[in-house]
XYZ file of C-alpha atoms in Angstrom:
608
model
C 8.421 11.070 -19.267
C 10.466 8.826 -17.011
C 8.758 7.795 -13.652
C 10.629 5.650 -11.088
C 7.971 3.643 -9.123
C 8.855 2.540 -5.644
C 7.330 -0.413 -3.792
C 7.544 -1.964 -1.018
C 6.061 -5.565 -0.717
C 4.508 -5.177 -3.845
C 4.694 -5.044 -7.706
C 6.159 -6.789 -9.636
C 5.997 -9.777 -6.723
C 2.970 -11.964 -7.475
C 2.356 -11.992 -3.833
C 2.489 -8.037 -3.091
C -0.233 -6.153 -1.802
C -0.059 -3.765 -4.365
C 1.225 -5.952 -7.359
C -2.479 -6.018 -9.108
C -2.767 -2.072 -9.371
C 0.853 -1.201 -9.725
C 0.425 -3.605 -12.925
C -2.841 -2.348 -14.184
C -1.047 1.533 -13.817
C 2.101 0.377 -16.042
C 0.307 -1.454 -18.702
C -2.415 1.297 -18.499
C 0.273 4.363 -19.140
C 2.586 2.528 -21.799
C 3.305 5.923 -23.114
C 5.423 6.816 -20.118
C 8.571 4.960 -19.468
C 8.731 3.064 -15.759
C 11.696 2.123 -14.229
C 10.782 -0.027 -10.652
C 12.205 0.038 -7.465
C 11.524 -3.095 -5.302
C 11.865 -3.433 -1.953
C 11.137 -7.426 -0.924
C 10.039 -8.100 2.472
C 10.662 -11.536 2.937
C 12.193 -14.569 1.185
C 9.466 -16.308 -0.136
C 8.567 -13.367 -1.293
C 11.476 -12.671 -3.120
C 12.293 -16.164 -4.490
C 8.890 -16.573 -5.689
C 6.846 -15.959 -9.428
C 6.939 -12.247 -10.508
C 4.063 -10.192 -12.631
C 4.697 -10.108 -16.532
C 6.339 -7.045 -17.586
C 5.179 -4.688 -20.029
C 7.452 -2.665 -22.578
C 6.787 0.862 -20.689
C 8.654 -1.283 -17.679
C 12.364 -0.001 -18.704
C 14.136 -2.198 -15.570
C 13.681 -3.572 -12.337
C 15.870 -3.045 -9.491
C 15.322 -5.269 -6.326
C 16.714 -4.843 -2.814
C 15.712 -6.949 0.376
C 14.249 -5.723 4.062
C 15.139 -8.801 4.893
C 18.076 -11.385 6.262
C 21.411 -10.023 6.825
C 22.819 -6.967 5.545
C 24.583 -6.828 2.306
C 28.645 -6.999 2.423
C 29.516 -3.552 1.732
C 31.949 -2.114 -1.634
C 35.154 -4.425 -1.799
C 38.326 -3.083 -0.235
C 36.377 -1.089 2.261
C 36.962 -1.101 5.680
C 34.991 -2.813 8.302
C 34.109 0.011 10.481
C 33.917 3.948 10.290
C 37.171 5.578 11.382
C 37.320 8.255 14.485
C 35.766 11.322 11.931
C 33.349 8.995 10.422
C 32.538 7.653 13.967
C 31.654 11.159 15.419
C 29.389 11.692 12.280
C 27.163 8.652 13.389
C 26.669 9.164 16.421
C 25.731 12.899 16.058
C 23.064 11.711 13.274
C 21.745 8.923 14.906
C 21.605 10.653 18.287
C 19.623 12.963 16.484
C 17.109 10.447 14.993
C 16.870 7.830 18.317
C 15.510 11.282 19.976
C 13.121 12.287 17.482
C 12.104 8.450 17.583
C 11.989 8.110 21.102
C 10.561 11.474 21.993
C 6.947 11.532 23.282
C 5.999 14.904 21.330
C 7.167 14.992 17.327
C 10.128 16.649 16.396
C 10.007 16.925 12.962
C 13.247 18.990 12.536
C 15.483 16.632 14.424
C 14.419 13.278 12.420
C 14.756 14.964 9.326
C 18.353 16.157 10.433
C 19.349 12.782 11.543
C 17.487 10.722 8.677
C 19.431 13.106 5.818
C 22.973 13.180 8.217
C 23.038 9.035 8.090
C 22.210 8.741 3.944
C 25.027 11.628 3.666
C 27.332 9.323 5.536
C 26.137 6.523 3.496
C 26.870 7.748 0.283
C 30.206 9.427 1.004
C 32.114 6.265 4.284
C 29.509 3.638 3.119
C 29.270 0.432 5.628
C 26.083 2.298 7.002
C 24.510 -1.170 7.881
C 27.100 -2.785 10.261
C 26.849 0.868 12.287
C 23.139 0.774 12.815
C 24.134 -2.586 14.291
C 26.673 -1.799 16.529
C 27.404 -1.155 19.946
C 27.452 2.401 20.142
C 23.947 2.394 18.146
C 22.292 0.438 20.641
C 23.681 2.620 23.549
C 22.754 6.128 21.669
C 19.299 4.434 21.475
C 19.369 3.288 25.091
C 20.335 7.012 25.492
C 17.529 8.523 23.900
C 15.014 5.694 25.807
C 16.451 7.574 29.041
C 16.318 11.624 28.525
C 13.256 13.854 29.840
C 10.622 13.278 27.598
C 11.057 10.418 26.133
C 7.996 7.686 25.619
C 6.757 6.339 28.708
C 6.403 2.481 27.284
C 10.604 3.131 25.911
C 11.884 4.172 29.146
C 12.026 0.291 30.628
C 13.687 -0.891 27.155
C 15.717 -3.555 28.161
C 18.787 -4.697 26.499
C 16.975 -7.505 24.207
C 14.475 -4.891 23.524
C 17.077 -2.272 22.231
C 18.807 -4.875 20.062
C 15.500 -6.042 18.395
C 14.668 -2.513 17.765
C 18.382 -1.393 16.308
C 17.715 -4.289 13.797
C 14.355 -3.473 12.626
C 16.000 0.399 12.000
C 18.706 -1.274 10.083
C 16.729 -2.809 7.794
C 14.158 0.114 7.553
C 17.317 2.208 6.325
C 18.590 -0.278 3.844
C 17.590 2.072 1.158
C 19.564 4.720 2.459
C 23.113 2.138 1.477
C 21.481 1.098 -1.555
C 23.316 2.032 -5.142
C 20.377 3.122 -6.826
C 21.417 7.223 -6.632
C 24.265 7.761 -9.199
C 28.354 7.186 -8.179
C 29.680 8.579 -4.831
C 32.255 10.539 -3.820
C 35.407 9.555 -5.921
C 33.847 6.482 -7.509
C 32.801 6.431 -11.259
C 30.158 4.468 -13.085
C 26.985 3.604 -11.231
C 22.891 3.638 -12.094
C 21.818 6.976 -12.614
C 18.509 6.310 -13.581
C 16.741 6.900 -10.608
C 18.341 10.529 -10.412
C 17.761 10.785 -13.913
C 13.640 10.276 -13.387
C 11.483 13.070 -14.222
C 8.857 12.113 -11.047
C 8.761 9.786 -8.449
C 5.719 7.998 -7.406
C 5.896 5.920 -3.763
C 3.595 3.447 -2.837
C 3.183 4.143 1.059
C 4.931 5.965 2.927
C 7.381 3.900 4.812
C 10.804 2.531 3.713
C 9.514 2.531 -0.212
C 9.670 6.644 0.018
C 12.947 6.886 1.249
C 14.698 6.512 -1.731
C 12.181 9.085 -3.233
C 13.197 11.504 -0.514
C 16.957 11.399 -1.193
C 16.079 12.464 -4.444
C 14.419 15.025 -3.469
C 16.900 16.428 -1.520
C 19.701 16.196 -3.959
C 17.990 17.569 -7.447
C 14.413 18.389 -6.075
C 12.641 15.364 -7.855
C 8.887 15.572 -7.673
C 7.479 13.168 -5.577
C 4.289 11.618 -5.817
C 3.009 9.411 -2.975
C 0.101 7.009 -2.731
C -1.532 4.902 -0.131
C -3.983 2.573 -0.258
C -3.014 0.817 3.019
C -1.761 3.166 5.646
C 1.517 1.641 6.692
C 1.291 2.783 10.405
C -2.119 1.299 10.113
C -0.570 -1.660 9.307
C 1.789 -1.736 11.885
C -0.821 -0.977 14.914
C -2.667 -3.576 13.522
C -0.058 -6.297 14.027
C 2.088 -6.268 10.846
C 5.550 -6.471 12.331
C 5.954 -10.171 12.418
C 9.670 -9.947 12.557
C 9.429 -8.191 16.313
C 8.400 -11.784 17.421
C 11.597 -13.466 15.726
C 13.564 -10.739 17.274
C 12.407 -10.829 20.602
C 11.958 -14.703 20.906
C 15.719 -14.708 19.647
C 16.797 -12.708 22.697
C 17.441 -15.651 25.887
C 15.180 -15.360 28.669
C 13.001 -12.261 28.394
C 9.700 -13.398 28.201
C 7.958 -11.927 25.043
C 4.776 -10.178 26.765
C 7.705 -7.844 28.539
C 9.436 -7.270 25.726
C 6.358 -6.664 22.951
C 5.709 -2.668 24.661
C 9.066 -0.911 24.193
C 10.001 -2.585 20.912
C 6.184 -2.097 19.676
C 6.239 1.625 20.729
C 9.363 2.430 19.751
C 8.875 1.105 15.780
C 5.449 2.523 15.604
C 7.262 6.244 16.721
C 9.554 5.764 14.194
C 6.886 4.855 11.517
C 5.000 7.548 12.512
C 8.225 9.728 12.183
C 8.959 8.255 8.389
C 5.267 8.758 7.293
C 5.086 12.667 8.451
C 8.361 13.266 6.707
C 7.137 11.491 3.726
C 3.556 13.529 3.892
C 5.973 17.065 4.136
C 8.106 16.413 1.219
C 5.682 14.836 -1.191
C 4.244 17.510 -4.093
C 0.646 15.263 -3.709
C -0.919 12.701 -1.785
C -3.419 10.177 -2.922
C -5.256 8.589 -0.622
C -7.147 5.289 -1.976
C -10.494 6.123 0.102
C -11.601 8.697 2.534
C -10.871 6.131 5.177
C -6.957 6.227 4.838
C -7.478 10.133 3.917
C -8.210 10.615 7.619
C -5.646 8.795 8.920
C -3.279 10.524 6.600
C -4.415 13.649 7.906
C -3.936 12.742 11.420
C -0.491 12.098 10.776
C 0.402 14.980 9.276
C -0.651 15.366 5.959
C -1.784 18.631 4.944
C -5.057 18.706 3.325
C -4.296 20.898 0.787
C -2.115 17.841 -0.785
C -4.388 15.304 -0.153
C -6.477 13.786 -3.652
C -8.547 10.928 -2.758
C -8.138 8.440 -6.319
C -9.964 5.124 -5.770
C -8.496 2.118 -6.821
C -9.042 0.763 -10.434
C -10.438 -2.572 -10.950
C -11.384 -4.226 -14.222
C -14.764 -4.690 -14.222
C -15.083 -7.205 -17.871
C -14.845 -10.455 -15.844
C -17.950 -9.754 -13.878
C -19.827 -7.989 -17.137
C -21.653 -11.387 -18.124
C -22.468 -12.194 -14.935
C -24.339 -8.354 -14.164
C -26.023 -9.172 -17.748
C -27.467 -12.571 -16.737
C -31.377 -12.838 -16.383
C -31.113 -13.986 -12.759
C -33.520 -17.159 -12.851
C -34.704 -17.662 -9.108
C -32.321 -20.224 -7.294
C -34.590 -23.197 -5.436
C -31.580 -22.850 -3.026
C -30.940 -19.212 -2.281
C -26.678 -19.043 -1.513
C -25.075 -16.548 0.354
C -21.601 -15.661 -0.830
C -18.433 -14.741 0.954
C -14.998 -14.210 -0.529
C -11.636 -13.105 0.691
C -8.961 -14.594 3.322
C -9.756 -16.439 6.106
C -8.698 -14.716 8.772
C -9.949 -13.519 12.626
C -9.914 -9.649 10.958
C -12.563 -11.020 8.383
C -14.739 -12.278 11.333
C -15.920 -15.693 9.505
C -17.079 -17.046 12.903
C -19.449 -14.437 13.057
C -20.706 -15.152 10.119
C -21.490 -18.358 10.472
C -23.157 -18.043 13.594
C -25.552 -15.723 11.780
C -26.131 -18.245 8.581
C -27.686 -20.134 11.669
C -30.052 -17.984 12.055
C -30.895 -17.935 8.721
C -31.468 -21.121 8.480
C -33.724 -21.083 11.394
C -35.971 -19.242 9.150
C -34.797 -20.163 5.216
C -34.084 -23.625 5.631
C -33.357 -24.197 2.123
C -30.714 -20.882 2.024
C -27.174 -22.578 1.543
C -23.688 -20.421 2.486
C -20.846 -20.437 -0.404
C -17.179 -19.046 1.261
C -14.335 -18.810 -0.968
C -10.812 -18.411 0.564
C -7.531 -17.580 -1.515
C -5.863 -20.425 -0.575
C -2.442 -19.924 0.286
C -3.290 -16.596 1.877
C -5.835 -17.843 4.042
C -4.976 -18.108 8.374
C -4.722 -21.907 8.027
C -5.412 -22.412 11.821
C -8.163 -19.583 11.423
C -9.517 -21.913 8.513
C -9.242 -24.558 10.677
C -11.202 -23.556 13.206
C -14.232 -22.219 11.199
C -14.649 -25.499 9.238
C -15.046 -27.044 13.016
C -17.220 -24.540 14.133
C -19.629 -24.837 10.295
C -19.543 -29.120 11.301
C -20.391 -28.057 14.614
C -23.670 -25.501 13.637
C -24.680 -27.402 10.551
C -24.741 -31.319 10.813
C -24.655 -32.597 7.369
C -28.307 -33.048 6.520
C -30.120 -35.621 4.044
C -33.806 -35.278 2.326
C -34.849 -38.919 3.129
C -33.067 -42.106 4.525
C -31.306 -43.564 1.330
C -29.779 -39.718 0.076
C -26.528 -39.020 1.432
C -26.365 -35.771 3.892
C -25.063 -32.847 2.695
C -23.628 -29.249 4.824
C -25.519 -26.029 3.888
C -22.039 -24.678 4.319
C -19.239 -24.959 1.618
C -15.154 -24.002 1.888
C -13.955 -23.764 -1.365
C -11.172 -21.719 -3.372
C -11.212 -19.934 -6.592
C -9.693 -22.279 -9.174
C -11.509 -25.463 -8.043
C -14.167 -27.431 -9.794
C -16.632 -25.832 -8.025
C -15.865 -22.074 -8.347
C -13.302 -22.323 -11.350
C -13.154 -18.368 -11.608
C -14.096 -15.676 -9.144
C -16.491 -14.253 -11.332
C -18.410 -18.135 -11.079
C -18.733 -17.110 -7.152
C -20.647 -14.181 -7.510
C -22.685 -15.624 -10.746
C -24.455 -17.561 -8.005
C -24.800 -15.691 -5.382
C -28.331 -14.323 -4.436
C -27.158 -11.743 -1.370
C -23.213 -11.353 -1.142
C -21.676 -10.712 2.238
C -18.776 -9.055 3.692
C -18.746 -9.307 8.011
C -15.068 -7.836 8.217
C -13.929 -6.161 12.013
C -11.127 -4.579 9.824
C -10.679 -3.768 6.810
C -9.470 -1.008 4.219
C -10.808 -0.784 0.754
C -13.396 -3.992 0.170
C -12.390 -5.137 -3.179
C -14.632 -8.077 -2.642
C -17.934 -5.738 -2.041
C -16.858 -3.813 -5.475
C -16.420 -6.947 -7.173
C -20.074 -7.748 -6.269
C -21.117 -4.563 -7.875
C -19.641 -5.105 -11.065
C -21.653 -8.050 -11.106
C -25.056 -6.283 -9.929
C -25.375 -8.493 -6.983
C -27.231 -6.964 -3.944
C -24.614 -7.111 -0.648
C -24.841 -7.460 3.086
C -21.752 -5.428 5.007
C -20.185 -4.400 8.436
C -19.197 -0.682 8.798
C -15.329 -0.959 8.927
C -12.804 0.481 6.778
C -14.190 2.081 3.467
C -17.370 0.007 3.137
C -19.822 2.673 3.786
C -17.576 5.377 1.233
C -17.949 2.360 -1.391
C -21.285 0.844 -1.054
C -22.730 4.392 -1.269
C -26.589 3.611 -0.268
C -26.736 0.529 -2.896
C -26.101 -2.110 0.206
C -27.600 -2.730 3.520
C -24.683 -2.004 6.243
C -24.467 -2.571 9.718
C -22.341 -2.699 12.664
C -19.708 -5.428 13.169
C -19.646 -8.111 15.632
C -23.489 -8.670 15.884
C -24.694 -11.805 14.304
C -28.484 -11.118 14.568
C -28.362 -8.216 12.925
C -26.444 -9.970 9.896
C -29.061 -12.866 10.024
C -32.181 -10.166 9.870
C -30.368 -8.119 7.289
C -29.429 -11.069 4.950
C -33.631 -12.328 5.289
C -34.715 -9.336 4.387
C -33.242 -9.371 0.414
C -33.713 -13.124 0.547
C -37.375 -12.560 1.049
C -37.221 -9.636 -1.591
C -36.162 -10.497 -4.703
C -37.275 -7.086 -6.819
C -35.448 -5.176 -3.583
C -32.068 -6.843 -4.509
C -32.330 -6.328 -8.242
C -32.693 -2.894 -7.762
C -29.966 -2.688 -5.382
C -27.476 -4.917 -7.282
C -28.185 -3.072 -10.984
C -27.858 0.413 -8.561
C -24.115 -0.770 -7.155
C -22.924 -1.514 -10.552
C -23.771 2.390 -12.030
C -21.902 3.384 -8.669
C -19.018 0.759 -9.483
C -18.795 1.684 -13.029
C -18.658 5.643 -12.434
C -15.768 5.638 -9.584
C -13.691 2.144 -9.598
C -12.731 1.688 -12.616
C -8.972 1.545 -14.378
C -9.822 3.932 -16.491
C -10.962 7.138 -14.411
C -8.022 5.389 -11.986
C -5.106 5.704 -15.211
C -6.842 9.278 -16.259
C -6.069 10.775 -12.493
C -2.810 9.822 -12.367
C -1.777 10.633 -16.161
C -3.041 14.566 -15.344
C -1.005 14.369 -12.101
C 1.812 13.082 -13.774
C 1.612 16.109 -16.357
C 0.855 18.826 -13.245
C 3.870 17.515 -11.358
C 6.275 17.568 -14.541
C 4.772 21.201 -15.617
C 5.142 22.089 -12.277
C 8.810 21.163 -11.878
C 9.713 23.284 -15.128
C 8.240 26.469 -14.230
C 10.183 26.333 -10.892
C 13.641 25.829 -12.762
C 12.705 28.356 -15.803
C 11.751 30.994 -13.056
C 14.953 30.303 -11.255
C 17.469 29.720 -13.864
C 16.240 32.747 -15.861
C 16.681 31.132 -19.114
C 13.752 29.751 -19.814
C 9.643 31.135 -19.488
C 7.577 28.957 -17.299
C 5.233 26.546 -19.297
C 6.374 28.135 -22.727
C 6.053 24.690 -23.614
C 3.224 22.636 -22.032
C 3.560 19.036 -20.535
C 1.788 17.889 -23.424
C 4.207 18.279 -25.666
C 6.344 15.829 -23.903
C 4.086 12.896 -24.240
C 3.093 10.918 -27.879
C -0.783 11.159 -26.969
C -3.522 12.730 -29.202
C -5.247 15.186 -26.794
C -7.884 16.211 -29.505
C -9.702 12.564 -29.196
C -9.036 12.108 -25.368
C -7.043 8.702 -26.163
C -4.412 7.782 -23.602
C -2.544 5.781 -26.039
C 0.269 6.313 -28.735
C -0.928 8.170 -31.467
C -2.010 6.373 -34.578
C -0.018 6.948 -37.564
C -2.048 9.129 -40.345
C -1.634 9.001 -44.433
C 0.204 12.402 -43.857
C 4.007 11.408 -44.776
C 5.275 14.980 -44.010
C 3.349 15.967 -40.561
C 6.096 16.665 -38.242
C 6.861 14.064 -35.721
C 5.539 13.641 -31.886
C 8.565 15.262 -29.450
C 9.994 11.969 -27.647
C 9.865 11.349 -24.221
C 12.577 14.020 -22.541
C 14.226 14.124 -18.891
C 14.522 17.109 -16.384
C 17.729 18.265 -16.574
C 19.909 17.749 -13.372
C 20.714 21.459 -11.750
C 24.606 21.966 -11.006
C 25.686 21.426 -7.784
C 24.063 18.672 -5.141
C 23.185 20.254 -1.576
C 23.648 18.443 1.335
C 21.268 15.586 1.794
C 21.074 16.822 5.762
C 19.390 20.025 4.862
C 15.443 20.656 5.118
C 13.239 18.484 2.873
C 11.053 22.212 2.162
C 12.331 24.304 -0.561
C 12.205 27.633 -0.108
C 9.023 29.458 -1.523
C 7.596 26.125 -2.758
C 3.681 26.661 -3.373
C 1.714 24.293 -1.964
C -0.228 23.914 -5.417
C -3.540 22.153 -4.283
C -4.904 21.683 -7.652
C -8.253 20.043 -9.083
C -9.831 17.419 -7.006
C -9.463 14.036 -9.119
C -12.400 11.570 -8.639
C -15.838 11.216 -6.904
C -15.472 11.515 -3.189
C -12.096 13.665 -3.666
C -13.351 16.192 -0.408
C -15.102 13.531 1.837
C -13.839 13.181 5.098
């Protein structure tokens, strides 16, 4: 079956946040055929290495959040006309109020999100209008009626212009040519109307494309999350705002940051409920972005929680080494340096430990380019600061108990060589979603030390001490107690690898998503054979779709048998296209379509 995967940020950039399981997912499913939709978010991020492709990978189309809008179709007009004119502002005015509005109005952003990709796909030049004039005075508009948000109602001018151009480059995939020929015009991509599902990664500008879709032929839609993307934005991820605002003269940026802040998190808010309506199923990474998932919107009937697969053969030898006692017991923390990681409380608790271990050294690996350099900065100050460097007699040259390193250096040459010797690992995060780190130390059976934030507590499961952030002492006491214990963290580390093993894996991560691929497809088919009247629901089953032996639960191609005249595997077909295309400004719910819960896929699947 054809899937068009949607990204934003992420695969097939090296630097995405989602580029490592987006590639595991197409390499894992080479029996399907992917076709990937790109969304860059900045230029370094564009101009920079990309992930090897595999063969299921069909293409790769790219389009940019970022820098100035693209110059629309040659021999186009620069503006709308008076018709065309009318139609934006009715749409927009529609979507400024939803956006703007203190209580959600589902109906009117839907109205005006589906009016303005109408208008895009039939007057084009869609950009330039979101950055006119008469966009920034609907919005001003909208900041000014009964009811609107109490932060939006002293918007100032700068503040309205900053916001208009973070909308306009939300909505760049509404312009984009990636949805077939318009009105009058002949040629064009059809491929991503020609996709039997769609599968978003979030649920901000990356599932707009995905909703369009929708609209027009009823695609399936399948959307996953393993960073909430209104998380992301309350927790400071809208680093253009401060280029916008600081490029506005003489409004100081502390009165700006509330409107514009408030204004873009309604409207991500907005995007991620309509997102959560229209999508078939929802797959939460962990019970910690299930919840906030739910309190956006999502029904919970939709909701599947699949954990994120990680390979686990790196770490295998180091889980299967003997463990021969260390004379210098290390403590070992990877990840980026930055405040959310809360480094500087973690040193201040190594000094504690050292109060009582002197010989216990501290190992922290950054990822280099990815690391807070000023952050970094400051912690290696604050480690000189805590931990003098320290020599066993007068001619032996000192030495920290504290070591910044990176993976790839002589020291730590591969991750894996981090945790191989590590007697406790630690994670002292104030924020955080899924800790890839902490599973990584359970692949290699290593005993761990973590704050309660994000997911920790749903992953470590009861194989890990955990306690609260921000609280140094505690760290310190809990880290002594496995140091002192060496038969405590054996048991613990060879316990978190069974638990890593069973649920965070690629495997039980490609299985969920293979049956949900088949559900969706079957699903789609029995809704056009019972309306069309031709054809019986499932009289043919999804299986028969997809070159995979079932019998010997294989999830790749079939191997060829001594049997010359056995009758071929069906190839890969697409949905056909229903006559007709309704109005993109209609309501993302189809009439009488079942909610369709469906089996729970992975451990953890109902915790809340």
């Amino acid at each position: 079956m054809r899937i068009a995967l949607l990204t934003e940020g992420g695969y097939p950039y090296a630097r995405g946040e989602s580029a490592a399981w987006c590639g595991r997912l197409v390499h894992g499913l080479g029996d399907h055929e992917f076709t990937v939709y790109a969304l860059s978010r900045s230029r370094r991020q564009d101009e920079g290495a990309r992930c090897p492709l595999p063969p299921s990978v069909r293409e790769v189309r790219t389009a940019r959040l970022w820098g100035p809008p693209a110059v629309g179709r040659p021999g186009e007009r620069r503006g709308y006309g008076r018709r065309a004119r009318a139609l934006f502002a009715a749409h927009f005015a529609e979507l400024a109020a939803a956006v703007c509005a203190e209580e959600p109005q589902a109906d009117r952003f839907a109205t005006g999100l589906y009016g303005l990709a109408d208008l895009a796909r039939e007057h084009g030049r869609l950009p330039a209008a979101l950055r006119s004039e008469q966009a920034v005075r609907l919005l001003e508009s909208a900041c000014r009626a009964p009811g609107a948000l109490r932060s939006a109602r002293s918007a100032s001018v700068p503040d309205l212009l900053a916001v208009v151009e973070r909308l306009e480059r939300a909505l760049r995939p509404l312009s984009l040519d990636w949805y077939g020929p318009g009105p009058g015009e002949s040629g064009g991509d059809p491929a991503l109307t020609g996709a039997d599902l769609c599968h978003a990664v979030g649920a901000g500008p990356a599932a707009l494309p995905a909703l369009l879709v929708r609209q027009r032929i009823g695609t399936p839609l399948l959307l996953t999350e393993y960073g909430v993307r209104l998380r992301e934005h309350y927790l400071g991820a809208v680093g253009a705002v401060g280029a916008a605002r600081r490029s506005a003269r003489g409004v100081p940026p502390a009165a700006a940051a509330a409107p514009v802040r408030s204004l873009l998190a309604s409207f991500q808010a907005r995007l991620a409920a309509e997102a959560y309506r229209c999508a078939e199923v929802i797959t939460p990474g962990n019970a910690h972005a299930r919840r906030w998932q739910e309190r956006c919107g999502a029904e919970r009937d939709k909701l599947r929680t699949v954990y994120p697969g990680m390979d686990s053969r790196p770490f295998t030898a180091v889980a299967e080494d003997d463990g021969v006692a260390d004379p210098a017991p290390t403590l070992v923390w990877t990840g980026r340096v930055e405040p959310a990681k809360d480094v500087v409380a973690l040193l201040h608790a190594f000094a504690e430990v050292r109060r009582v271990e002197p010989r216990a050294r501290l190992l922290l690996v950054g990822s280099g380019a990815a690391d807070d350099a000023a952050y970094a900065a400051h912690c290696r100050t604050l480690a000189a600061q805590l931990f003098p460097d320290e020599a066993r007699d007068a001619r032996s040259v000192g030495t920290n108990p504290v070591t910044f390193t990176e993976v790839g250096s002589p020291q730590v040459p591969r991750l894996a060589d981090a945790y191989a010797g590590a007697a406790v690992v630690v994670l002292s995060s104030v924020v955080e979603g899924f800790p890839v780190s902490l599973v990584e130390a359970m692949f290699s059976g290593r005993a761990t030390v973590s704050t309660d934030a994000g997911a920790v507590c749903e992953v470590i499961g009861g194989t890990g001490l955990v306690l609260p952030p921000r609280n140094p002492r505690a760290l310190a006491d809990a880290c002594l107690q496995l140091l002192r214990d060496p038969a405590r963290r054996a048991r613990l580390g060879a316990a978190a690898r069974a638990r890593a093993l069973e649920l965070f894996t690629v495997e039980q991560n490609l299985q969920a998503f293979h049956g949900m691929y088949l559900e969706l497809i079957a699903r789609r088919r029995a809704e056009e054979g019972a309306s069309g009247g031709g054809a019986r629901p499932f009289a043919r089953s999804a299986e028969a779709h997809v070159p995979v032996r079932w019998a010997s639960g294989r999830l790749g191609p079939e191997p060829a048998t001594a049997d010359a005249g056995a009758p071929a595997v069906p190839p890969v077909r697409t949905c056909p296209a229903p006559a007709g295309r309704p109005s993109w400004a209609r309501s993302a719910q189809r009439p009488g379509e079942p909610a369709g819960p469906g089996p729970r896929v992975g451990a953890g699947g109902g915790a809340r």
